[in-house]
Coordinates of C-alpha atoms and ligand atoms in Angstrom, one line a residue:
X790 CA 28.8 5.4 -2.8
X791 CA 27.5 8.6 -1.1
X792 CA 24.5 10.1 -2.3
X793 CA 24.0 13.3 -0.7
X794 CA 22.2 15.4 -3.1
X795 CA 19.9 12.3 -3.5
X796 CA 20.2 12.3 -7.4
X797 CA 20.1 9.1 -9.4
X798 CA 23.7 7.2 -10.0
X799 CA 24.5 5.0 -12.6
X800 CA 23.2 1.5 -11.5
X801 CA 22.6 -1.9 -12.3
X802 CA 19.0 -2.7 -11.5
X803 CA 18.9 -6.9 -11.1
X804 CA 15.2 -7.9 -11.1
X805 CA 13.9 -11.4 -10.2
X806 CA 11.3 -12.9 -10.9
X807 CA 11.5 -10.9 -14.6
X808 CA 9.1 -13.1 -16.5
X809 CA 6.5 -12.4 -13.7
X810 CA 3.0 -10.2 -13.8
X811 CA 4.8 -7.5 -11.5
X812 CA 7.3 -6.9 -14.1
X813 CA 5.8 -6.5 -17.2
X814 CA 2.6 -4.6 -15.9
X815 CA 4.4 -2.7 -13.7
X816 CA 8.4 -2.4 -13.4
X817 CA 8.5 -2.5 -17.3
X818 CA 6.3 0.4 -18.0
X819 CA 7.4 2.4 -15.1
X820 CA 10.9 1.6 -16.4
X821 CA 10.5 3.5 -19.5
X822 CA 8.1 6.2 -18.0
X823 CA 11.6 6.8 -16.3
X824 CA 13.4 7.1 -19.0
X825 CA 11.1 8.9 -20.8
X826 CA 10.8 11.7 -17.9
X827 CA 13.9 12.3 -17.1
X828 CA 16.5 9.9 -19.2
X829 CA 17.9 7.1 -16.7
X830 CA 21.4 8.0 -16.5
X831 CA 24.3 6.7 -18.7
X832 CA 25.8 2.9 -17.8
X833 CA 22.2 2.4 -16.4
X834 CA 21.9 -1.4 -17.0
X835 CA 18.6 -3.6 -16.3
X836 CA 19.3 -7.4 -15.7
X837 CA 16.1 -9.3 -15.9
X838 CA 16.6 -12.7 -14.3
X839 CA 14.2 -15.4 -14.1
X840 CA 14.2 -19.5 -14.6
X841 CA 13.0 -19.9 -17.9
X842 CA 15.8 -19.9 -20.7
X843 CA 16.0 -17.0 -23.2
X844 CA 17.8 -14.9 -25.3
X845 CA 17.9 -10.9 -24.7
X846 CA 16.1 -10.4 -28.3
X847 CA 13.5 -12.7 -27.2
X848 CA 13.1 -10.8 -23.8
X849 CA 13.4 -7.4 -25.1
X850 CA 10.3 -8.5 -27.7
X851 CA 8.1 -9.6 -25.0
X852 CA 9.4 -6.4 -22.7
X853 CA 8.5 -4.5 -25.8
X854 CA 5.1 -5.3 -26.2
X855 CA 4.4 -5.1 -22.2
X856 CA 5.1 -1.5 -22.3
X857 CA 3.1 -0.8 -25.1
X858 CA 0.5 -2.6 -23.6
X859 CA 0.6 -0.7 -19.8
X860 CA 2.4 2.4 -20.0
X861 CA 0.4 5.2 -19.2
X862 CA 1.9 7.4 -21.5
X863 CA 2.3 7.5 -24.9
X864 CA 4.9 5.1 -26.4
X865 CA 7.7 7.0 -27.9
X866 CA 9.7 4.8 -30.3
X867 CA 13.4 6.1 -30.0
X868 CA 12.8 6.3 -26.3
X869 CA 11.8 3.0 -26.1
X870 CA 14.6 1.4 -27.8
X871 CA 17.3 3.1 -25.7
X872 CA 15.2 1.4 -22.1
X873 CA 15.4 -2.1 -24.2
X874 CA 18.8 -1.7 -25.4
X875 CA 20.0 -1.2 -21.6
X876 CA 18.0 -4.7 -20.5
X877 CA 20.0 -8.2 -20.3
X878 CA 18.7 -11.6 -19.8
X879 CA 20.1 -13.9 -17.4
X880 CA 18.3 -17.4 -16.6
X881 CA 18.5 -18.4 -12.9
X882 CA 17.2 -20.9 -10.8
X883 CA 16.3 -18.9 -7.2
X884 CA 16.9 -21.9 -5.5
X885 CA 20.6 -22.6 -7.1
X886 CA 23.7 -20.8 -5.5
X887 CA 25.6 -22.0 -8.2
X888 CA 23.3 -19.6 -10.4
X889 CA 24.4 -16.6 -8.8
X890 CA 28.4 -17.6 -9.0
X891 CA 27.7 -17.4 -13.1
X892 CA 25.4 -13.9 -12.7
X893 CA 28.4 -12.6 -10.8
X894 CA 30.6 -13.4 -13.1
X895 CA 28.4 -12.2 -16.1
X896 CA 28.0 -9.1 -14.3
X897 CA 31.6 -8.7 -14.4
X898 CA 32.2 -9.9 -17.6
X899 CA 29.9 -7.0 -19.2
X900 CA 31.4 -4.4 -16.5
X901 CA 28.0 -3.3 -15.3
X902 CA 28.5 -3.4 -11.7
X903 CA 29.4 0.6 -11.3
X904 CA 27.6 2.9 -9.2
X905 CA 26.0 -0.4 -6.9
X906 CA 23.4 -3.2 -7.4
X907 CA 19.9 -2.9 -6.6
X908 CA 18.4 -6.2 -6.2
X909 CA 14.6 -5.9 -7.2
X910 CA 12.5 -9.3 -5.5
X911 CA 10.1 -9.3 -7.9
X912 CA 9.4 -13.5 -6.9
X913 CA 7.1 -15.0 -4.7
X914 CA 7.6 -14.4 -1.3
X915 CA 8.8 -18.7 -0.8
X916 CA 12.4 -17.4 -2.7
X917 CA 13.2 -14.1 -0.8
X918 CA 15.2 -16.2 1.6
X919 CA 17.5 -18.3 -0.7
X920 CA 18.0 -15.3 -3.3
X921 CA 19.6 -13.5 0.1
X922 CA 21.1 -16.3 1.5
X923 CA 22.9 -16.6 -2.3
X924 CA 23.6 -13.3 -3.2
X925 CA 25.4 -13.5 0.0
X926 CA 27.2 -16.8 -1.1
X927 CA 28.1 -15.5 -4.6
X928 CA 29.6 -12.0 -3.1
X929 CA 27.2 -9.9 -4.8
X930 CA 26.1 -8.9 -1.1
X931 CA 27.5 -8.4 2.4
X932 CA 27.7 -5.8 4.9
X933 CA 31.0 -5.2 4.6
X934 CA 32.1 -1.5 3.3
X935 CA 32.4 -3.0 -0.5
X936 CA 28.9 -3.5 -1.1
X937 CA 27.7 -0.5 1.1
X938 CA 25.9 1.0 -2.4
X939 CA 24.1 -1.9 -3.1
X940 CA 20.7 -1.7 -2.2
X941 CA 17.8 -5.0 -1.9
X942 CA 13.8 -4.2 -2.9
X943 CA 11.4 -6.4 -1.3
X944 CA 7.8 -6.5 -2.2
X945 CA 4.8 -7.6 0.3
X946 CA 4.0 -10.1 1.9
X947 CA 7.2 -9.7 3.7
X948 CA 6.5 -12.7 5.9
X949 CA 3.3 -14.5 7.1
X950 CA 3.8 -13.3 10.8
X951 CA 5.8 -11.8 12.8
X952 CA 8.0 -15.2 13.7
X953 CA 8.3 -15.6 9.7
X954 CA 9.1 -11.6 8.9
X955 CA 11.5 -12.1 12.0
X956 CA 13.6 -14.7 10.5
X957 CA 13.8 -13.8 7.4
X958 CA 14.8 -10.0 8.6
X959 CA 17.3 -12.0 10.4
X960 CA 18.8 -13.4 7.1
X961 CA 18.5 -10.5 4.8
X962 CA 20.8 -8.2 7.4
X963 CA 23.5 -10.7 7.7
X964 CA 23.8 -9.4 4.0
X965 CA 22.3 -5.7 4.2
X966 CA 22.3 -3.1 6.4
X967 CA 18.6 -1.6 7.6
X968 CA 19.5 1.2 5.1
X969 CA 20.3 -0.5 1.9
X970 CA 16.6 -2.4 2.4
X971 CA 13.6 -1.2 0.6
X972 CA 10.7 -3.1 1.6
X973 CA 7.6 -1.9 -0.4
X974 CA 3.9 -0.6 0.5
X975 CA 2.8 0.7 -2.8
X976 CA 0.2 3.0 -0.9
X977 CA 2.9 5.0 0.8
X978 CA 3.1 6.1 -3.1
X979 CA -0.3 7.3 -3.6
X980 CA -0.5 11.1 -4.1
X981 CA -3.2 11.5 -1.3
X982 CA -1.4 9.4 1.2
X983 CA 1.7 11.6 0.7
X984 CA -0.9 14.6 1.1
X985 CA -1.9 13.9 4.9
X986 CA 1.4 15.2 6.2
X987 CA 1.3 18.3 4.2
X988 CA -2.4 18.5 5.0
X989 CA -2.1 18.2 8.6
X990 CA 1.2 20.0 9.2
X991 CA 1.6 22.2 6.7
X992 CA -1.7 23.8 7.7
X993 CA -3.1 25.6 10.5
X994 CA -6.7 24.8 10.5
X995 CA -6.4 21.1 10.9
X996 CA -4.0 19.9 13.5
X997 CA -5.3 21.8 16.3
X998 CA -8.2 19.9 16.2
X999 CA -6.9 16.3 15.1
X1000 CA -7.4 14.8 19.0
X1001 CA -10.1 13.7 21.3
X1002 CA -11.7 16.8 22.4
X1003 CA -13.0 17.3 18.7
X1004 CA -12.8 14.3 16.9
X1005 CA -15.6 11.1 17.5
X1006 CA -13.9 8.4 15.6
X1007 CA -12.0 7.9 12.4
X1008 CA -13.2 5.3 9.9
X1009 CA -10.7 4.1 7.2
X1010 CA -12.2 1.6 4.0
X1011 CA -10.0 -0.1 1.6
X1012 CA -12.9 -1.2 -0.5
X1013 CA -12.7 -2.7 -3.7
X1014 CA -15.0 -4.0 -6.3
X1015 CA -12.4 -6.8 -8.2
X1016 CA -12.1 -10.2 -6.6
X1017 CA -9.2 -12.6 -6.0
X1018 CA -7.7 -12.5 -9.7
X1019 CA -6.8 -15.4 -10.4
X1020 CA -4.4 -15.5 -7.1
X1021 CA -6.4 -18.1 -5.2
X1022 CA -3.4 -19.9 -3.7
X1023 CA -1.6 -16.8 -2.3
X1024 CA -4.5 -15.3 -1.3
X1025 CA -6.4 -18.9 0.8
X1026 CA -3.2 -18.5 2.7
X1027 CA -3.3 -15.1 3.5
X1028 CA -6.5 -13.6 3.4
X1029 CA -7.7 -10.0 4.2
X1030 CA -5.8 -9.4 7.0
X1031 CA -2.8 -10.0 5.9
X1032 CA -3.4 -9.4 2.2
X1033 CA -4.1 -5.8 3.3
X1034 CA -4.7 -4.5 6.9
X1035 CA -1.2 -5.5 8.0
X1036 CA 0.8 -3.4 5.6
X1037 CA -1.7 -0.9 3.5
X1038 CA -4.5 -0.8 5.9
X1039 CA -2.2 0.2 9.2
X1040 CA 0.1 2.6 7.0
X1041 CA -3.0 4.6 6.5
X1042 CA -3.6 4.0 10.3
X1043 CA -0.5 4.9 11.5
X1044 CA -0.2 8.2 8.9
X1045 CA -3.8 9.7 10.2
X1046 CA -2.8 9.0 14.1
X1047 CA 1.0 10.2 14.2
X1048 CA 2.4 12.9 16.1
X1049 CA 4.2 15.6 13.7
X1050 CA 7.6 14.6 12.9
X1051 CA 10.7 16.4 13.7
X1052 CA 11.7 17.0 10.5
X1053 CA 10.2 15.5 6.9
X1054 CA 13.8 12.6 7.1
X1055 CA 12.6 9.2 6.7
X1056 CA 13.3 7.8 9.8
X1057 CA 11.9 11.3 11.7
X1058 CA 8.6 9.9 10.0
X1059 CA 9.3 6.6 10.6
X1060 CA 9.7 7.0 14.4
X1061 CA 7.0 8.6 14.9
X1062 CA 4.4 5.7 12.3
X1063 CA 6.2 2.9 15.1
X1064 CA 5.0 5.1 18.5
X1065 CA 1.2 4.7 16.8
X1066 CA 2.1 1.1 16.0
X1067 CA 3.0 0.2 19.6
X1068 CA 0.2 2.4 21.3
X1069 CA -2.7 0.3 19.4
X1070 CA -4.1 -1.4 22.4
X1071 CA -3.6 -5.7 21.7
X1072 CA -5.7 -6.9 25.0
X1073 CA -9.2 -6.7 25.1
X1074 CA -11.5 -9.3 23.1
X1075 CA -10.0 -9.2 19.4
X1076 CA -13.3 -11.3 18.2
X1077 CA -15.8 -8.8 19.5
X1078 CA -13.7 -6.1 18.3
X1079 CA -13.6 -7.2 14.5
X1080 CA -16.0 -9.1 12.2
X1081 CA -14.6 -11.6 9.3
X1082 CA -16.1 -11.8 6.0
X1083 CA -16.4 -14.3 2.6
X1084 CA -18.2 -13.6 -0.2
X1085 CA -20.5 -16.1 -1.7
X1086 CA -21.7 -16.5 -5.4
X1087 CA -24.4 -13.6 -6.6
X1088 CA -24.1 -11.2 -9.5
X1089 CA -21.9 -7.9 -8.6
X1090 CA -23.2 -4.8 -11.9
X1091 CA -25.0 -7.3 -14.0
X1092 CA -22.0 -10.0 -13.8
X1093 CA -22.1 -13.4 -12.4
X1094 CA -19.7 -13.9 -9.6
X1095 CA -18.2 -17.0 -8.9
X1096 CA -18.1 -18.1 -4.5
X1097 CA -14.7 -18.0 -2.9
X1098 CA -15.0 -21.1 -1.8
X1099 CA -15.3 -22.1 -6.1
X1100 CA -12.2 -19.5 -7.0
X1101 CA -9.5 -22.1 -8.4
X1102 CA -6.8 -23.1 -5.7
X1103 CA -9.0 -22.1 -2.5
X1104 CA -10.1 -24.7 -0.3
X1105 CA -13.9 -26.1 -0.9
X1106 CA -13.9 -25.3 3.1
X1107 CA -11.9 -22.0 3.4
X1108 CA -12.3 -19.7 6.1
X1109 CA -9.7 -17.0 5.0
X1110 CA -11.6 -13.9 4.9
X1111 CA -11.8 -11.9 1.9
X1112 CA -13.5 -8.7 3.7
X1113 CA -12.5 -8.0 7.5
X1114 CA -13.7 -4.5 9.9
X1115 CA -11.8 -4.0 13.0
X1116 CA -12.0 -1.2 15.7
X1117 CA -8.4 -0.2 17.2
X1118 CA -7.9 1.8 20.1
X1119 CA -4.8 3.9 20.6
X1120 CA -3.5 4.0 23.8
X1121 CA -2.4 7.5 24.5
X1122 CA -3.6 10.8 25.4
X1123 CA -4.2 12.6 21.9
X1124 CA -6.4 9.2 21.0
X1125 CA -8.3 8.8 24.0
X1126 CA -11.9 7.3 23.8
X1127 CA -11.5 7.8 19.8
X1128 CA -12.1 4.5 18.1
X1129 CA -10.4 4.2 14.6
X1130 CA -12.8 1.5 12.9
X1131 CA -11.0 0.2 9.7
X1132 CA -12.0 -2.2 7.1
X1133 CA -11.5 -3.7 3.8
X1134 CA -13.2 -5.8 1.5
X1135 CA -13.1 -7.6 -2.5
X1136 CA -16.2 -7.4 -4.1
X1137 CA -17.8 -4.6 -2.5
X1138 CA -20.4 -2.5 -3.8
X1139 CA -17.8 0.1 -5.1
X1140 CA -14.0 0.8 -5.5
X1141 CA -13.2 3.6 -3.1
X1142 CA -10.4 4.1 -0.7
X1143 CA -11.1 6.8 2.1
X1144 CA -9.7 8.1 5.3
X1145 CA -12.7 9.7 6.9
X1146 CA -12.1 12.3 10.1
X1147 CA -15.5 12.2 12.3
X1148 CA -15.8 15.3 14.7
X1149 CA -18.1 15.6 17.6
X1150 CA -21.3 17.2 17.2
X1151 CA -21.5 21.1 17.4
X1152 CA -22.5 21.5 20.8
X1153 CA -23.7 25.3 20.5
X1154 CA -27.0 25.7 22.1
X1155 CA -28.7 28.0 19.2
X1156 CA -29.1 24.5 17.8
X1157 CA -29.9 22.2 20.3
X1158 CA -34.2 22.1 19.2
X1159 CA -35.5 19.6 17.7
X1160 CA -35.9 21.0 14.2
X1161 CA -32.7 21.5 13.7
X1162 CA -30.7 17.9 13.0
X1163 CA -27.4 19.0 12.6
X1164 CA -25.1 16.4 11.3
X1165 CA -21.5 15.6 12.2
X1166 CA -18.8 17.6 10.4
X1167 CA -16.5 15.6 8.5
X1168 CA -13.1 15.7 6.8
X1169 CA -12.9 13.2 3.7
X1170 CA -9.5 12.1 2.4
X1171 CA -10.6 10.4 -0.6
X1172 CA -7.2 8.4 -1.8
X1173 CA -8.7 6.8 -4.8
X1174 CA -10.4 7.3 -7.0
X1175 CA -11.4 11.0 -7.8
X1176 CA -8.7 11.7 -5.5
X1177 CA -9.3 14.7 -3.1
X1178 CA -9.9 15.9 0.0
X1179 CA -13.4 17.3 0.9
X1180 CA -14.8 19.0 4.3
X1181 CA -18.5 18.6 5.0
X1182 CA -20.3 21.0 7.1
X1183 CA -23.7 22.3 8.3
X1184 CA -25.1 25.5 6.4
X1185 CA -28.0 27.6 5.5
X1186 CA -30.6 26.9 3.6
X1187 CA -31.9 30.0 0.9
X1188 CA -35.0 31.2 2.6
X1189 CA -36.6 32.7 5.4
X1190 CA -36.3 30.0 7.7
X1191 CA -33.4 29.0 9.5
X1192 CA -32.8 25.1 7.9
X1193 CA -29.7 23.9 8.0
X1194 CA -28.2 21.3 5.4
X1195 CA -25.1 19.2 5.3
X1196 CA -22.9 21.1 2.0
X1197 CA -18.8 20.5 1.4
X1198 CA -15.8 22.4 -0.3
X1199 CA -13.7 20.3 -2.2
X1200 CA -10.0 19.9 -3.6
X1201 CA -10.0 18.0 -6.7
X1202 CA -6.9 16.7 -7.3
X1203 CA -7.0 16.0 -10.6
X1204 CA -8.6 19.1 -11.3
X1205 CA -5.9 21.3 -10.0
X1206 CA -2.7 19.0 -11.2
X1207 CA -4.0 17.0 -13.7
X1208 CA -4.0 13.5 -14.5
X1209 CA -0.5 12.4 -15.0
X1210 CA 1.0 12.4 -11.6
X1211 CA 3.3 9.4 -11.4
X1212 CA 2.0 5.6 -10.6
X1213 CA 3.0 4.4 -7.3
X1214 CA 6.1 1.9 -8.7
X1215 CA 7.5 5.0 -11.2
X1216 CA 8.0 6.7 -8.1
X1217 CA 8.7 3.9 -6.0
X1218 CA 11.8 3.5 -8.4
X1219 CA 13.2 6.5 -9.0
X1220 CA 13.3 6.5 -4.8
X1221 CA 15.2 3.5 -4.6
X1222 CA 17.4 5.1 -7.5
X1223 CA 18.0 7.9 -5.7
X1224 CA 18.2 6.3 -1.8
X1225 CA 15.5 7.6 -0.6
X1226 CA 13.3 5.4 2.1
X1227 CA 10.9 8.0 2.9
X1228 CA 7.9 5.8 0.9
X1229 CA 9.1 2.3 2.1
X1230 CA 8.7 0.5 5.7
X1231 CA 11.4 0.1 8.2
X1232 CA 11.8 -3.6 10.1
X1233 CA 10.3 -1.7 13.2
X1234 CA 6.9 -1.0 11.5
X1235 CA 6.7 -4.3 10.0
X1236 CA 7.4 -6.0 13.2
X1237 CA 4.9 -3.8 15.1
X1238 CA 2.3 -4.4 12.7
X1239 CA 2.4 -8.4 12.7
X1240 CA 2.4 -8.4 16.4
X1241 CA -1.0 -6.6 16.1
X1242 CA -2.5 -8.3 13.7
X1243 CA -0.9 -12.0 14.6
X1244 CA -3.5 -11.6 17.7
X1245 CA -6.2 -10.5 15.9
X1246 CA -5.3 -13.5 13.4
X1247 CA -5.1 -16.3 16.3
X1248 CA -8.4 -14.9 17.9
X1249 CA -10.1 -15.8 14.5
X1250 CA -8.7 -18.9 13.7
X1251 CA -10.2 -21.8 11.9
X1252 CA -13.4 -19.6 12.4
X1253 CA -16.6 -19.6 9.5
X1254 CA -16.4 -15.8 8.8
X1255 CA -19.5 -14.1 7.7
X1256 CA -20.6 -14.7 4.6
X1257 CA -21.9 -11.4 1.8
X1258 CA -23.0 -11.1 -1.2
X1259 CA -20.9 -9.4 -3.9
X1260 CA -21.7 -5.8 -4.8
X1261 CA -22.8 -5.2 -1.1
X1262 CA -20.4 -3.8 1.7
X1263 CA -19.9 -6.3 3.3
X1264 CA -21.5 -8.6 5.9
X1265 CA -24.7 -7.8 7.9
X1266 CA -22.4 -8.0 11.0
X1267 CA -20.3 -5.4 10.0
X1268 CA -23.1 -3.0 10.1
X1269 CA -24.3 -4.2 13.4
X1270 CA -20.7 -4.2 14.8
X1271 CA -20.2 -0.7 14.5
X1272 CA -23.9 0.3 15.1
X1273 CA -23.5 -0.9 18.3
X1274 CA -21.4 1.4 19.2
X1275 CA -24.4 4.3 17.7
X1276 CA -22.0 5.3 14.5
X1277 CA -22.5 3.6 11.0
X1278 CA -20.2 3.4 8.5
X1279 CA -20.2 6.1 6.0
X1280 CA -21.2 5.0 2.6
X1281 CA -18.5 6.3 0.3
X1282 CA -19.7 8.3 -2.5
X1283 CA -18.4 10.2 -6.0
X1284 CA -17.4 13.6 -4.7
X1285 CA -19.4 16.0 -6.2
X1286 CA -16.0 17.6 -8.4
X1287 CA -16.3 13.9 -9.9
X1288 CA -18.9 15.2 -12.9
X1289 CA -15.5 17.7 -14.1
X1290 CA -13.4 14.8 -14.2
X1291 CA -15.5 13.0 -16.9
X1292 CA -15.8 15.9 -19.1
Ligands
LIG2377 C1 -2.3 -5.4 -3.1 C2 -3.1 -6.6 -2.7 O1 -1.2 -5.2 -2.2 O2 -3.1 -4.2 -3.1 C3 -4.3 -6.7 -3.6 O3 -2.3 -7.7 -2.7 C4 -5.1 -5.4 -3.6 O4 -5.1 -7.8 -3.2 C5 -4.2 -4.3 -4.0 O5 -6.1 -5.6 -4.7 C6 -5.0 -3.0 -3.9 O6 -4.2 -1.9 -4.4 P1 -4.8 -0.7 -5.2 O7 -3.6 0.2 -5.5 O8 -5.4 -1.2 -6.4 O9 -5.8 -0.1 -4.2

């Protein structure tokens, strides 16, 4: 079905994997934020599907108390029982084609098939590739015209490399078309990461000066204070790298370094994140040009924390890396000699997400004496938290001296909007709902990005990383990678708006 005014049609939405952690804290809740915001349309049916055996009251109670427990918003009874009312049960082995003979049939049976499926891969990555290769079997999926509304949601890691991600893009499109796939990043969804289009292109002040001649380098920190969670044997396998540079980390990248699209369409935007992606330089010596870290046992804000090596399912002798820097170079003319150092981290000192824009020195000669230390202008886009955007610059000091001090102007996002803007999956969602792929990556990022990191990957492999301590930033050899280079990273720190925010 055409959608051209993008509005949400009647669907079924078919989620697997519906007794899973990613369901009930966050497609449940963002399910009835949905619904509460602006009323999921009529003959919308949810079918949760997962392996365990249950009724749809027993479901719909344990639905039920998950949204209570994570919506974000106020629980609104009557609300709530019209979401729960539209939600099925179905048990299904991923594994079994047979399974997906009787979910067609149940689909038909109940008449909920109208308006196209989206099928929502809410299961470990190990079962994307039989759910396709049955969906296909049981003719819920194909690319003929028939199933040309159906849509298929896939959530990271898609693959463990770019051979893996290869074959199984290979499967999925014998059964969907590169515009019925949704494969998510759930930081394309963050307000702030949205914001650097509109910052840089809706603006005049910024672009004109986003390029060698004024910028020094870019530094971009995915750093967080939380550990592994409890996910020790997807993480072992994965690791930093994969866990985040590949898809959040390079999104960021590849958002901060693109040309201005030709028009706001996905795949305008898309084209133009791929021609950053393939410009990142892949020679060169990927071990000198990165530093892998683990954490070890110490006490992060007054709390004992455990070694990686001692998390449940790692190995005793693990070298995954749980904290990784890296310096890419992009290879053409707007990026030359600007290094874009990027790095990411569990256990750091503090939770903060930033893009940070370092320009060159002011060269004017009223300031070139010694008394005068005139620091590096710099544009902050803080993602999370305290989301904003804040410009730090040299000025006066009151008095009758010139002195000059580092001060900034800052837009508080929260402070101008408020503090309900939607969740990354609520509009993550209502996108898929309405067909819009804007927010989601397209096979030729994903490809590009495991082809970059696959080297960087091989170059460190079966290597001790580094070890740190928890509540630190990271290994000593992170600050001596970069410093070598005469930059350090920026420490990130509350924005000053951050004292409104907690009154
Ligand atoms: C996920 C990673 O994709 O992103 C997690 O698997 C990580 O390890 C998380 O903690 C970070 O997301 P956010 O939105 O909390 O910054």
């Amino acid at each position: 079905m055409k959608n051209k005014n993008n509005a949400v049609e009647p669907h079924t939405l078919v989620i697997f994997g519906a007794t899973g952690d990613l369901t009930h804290r966050k497609l449940l809740p963002a399910l009835y934020f949905l619904e509460h915001h602006m009323s999921l349309p009529k003959g919308f049916s949810i079918i949760c599907a997962a392996r365990r055996s249950k009724a749809d009251a027993e479901y719909r109670n344990e639905a039920e108390k998950s949204i209570r427990q994570f919506s974000r918003i106020k629980v609104d009874d009557s609300c709530l029982r019209k979401l729960l009312s539209r939600i099925h049960y179905h048990q299904l082995e991923f594994n079994d084609a047979g399974h997906y003979t009787s979910l067609a049939e149940y689909m038909d049976k109940k008449r909920i098939t109208r308006g196209g499926i989206i099928f929502y891969l809410a299961t470990p990555p190990i079962f994307f590739d039989a759910t396709i290769k049955n969906l296909a079997l049981a003719k819920l999926a194909g690319i003929s015209k028939k199933f040309s509304s159906n849509r298929v949601v896939f959530e990271k890691p898609f693959g463990n490399n770019f051979e893996t991600a290869k074959n199984l893009n290979n499967e999925i499109r014998k059964a969907f078309h590169e515009k019925q796939i949704f494969r998510i990043d759930h930081y394309l969804a963050k307000e702030l990461v949205q914001n650097l289009i509109v910052m840089r292109f809706a603006n005049s002040i910024f672009e004109p000066m986003w390029n060698t001649n004024h910028i020094d380098h870019v530094q971009i920190t995915v750093a967080e204070t939380l550990g592994i969670e409890g996910r020790g044997s997807y993480y072992d396998k994965n690791g930093s790298l994969r866990d985040v540079v590949q898809n959040h980390l390079m999104q960021l990248l590849c958002l901060t370094a693109m040309e201005c699209p030709k028009s706001l369409s996905a795949d305008d935007i898309r084209d133009e994140k791929v021609k950053v992606l393939k410009a990142v330089a892949k020679s060169g010596n990927l071990r000198k040009e990165s530093v892998k870290g683990q954490y070890i046992s110490g006490i992060q804000d007054g709390k004992k924390v455990i070694a990686y090596r001692s998390e449940q399912d790692v190995r005793k002798n693990s070298a995954t890396s749980t904290y990784f820097a890296i310096k890419f170079r992009i290879k053409n003319k707007k990026w030359k000699n600007v290094p874009f150092y990027v790095r990411t981290g569990k256990h750091l000192k503090d939770r903060a997400t930033e893009i940070i824009i370092n320009y060159k020195k002011p060269l004017s000669r009223l300031f070139m004496a010694k008394d005068y230390s005139l620091e590096n202008n710099q544009l902050i886009i803080r993602v999370q938290p305290e989301e904003g955007i804040i410009l730090r610059f040299n000025a006066k000091i009151p008095g009758n001296k010139i002195l000059i001090d580092q001060v900034s102007m800052d837009f508080c996002h929260e402070c101008k909007f408020g503090p309900n803007t939607a969740e990354s999956y609520e509009r993550l969602l209502y996108d898929i709902m309405r067909n819009d792929q804007t927010l989601f990556t397209r096979w030729d990022e994903v490809e590009n990005s495991w082809k970059i990191i696959d080297g960087v990957r091989d170059a460190w492999h079966n290597i001790e990383p580094y070890f740190y301590e928890p509540g630190t930033w990271g290994p000593k050899e992170a600050d001596l990678f970069i410093e070598k280079d005469g930059r350090k990273w920026a420490v990130p720190q509350k924005p000053s708006y951050s004292i409104l925010l907690q009154k």
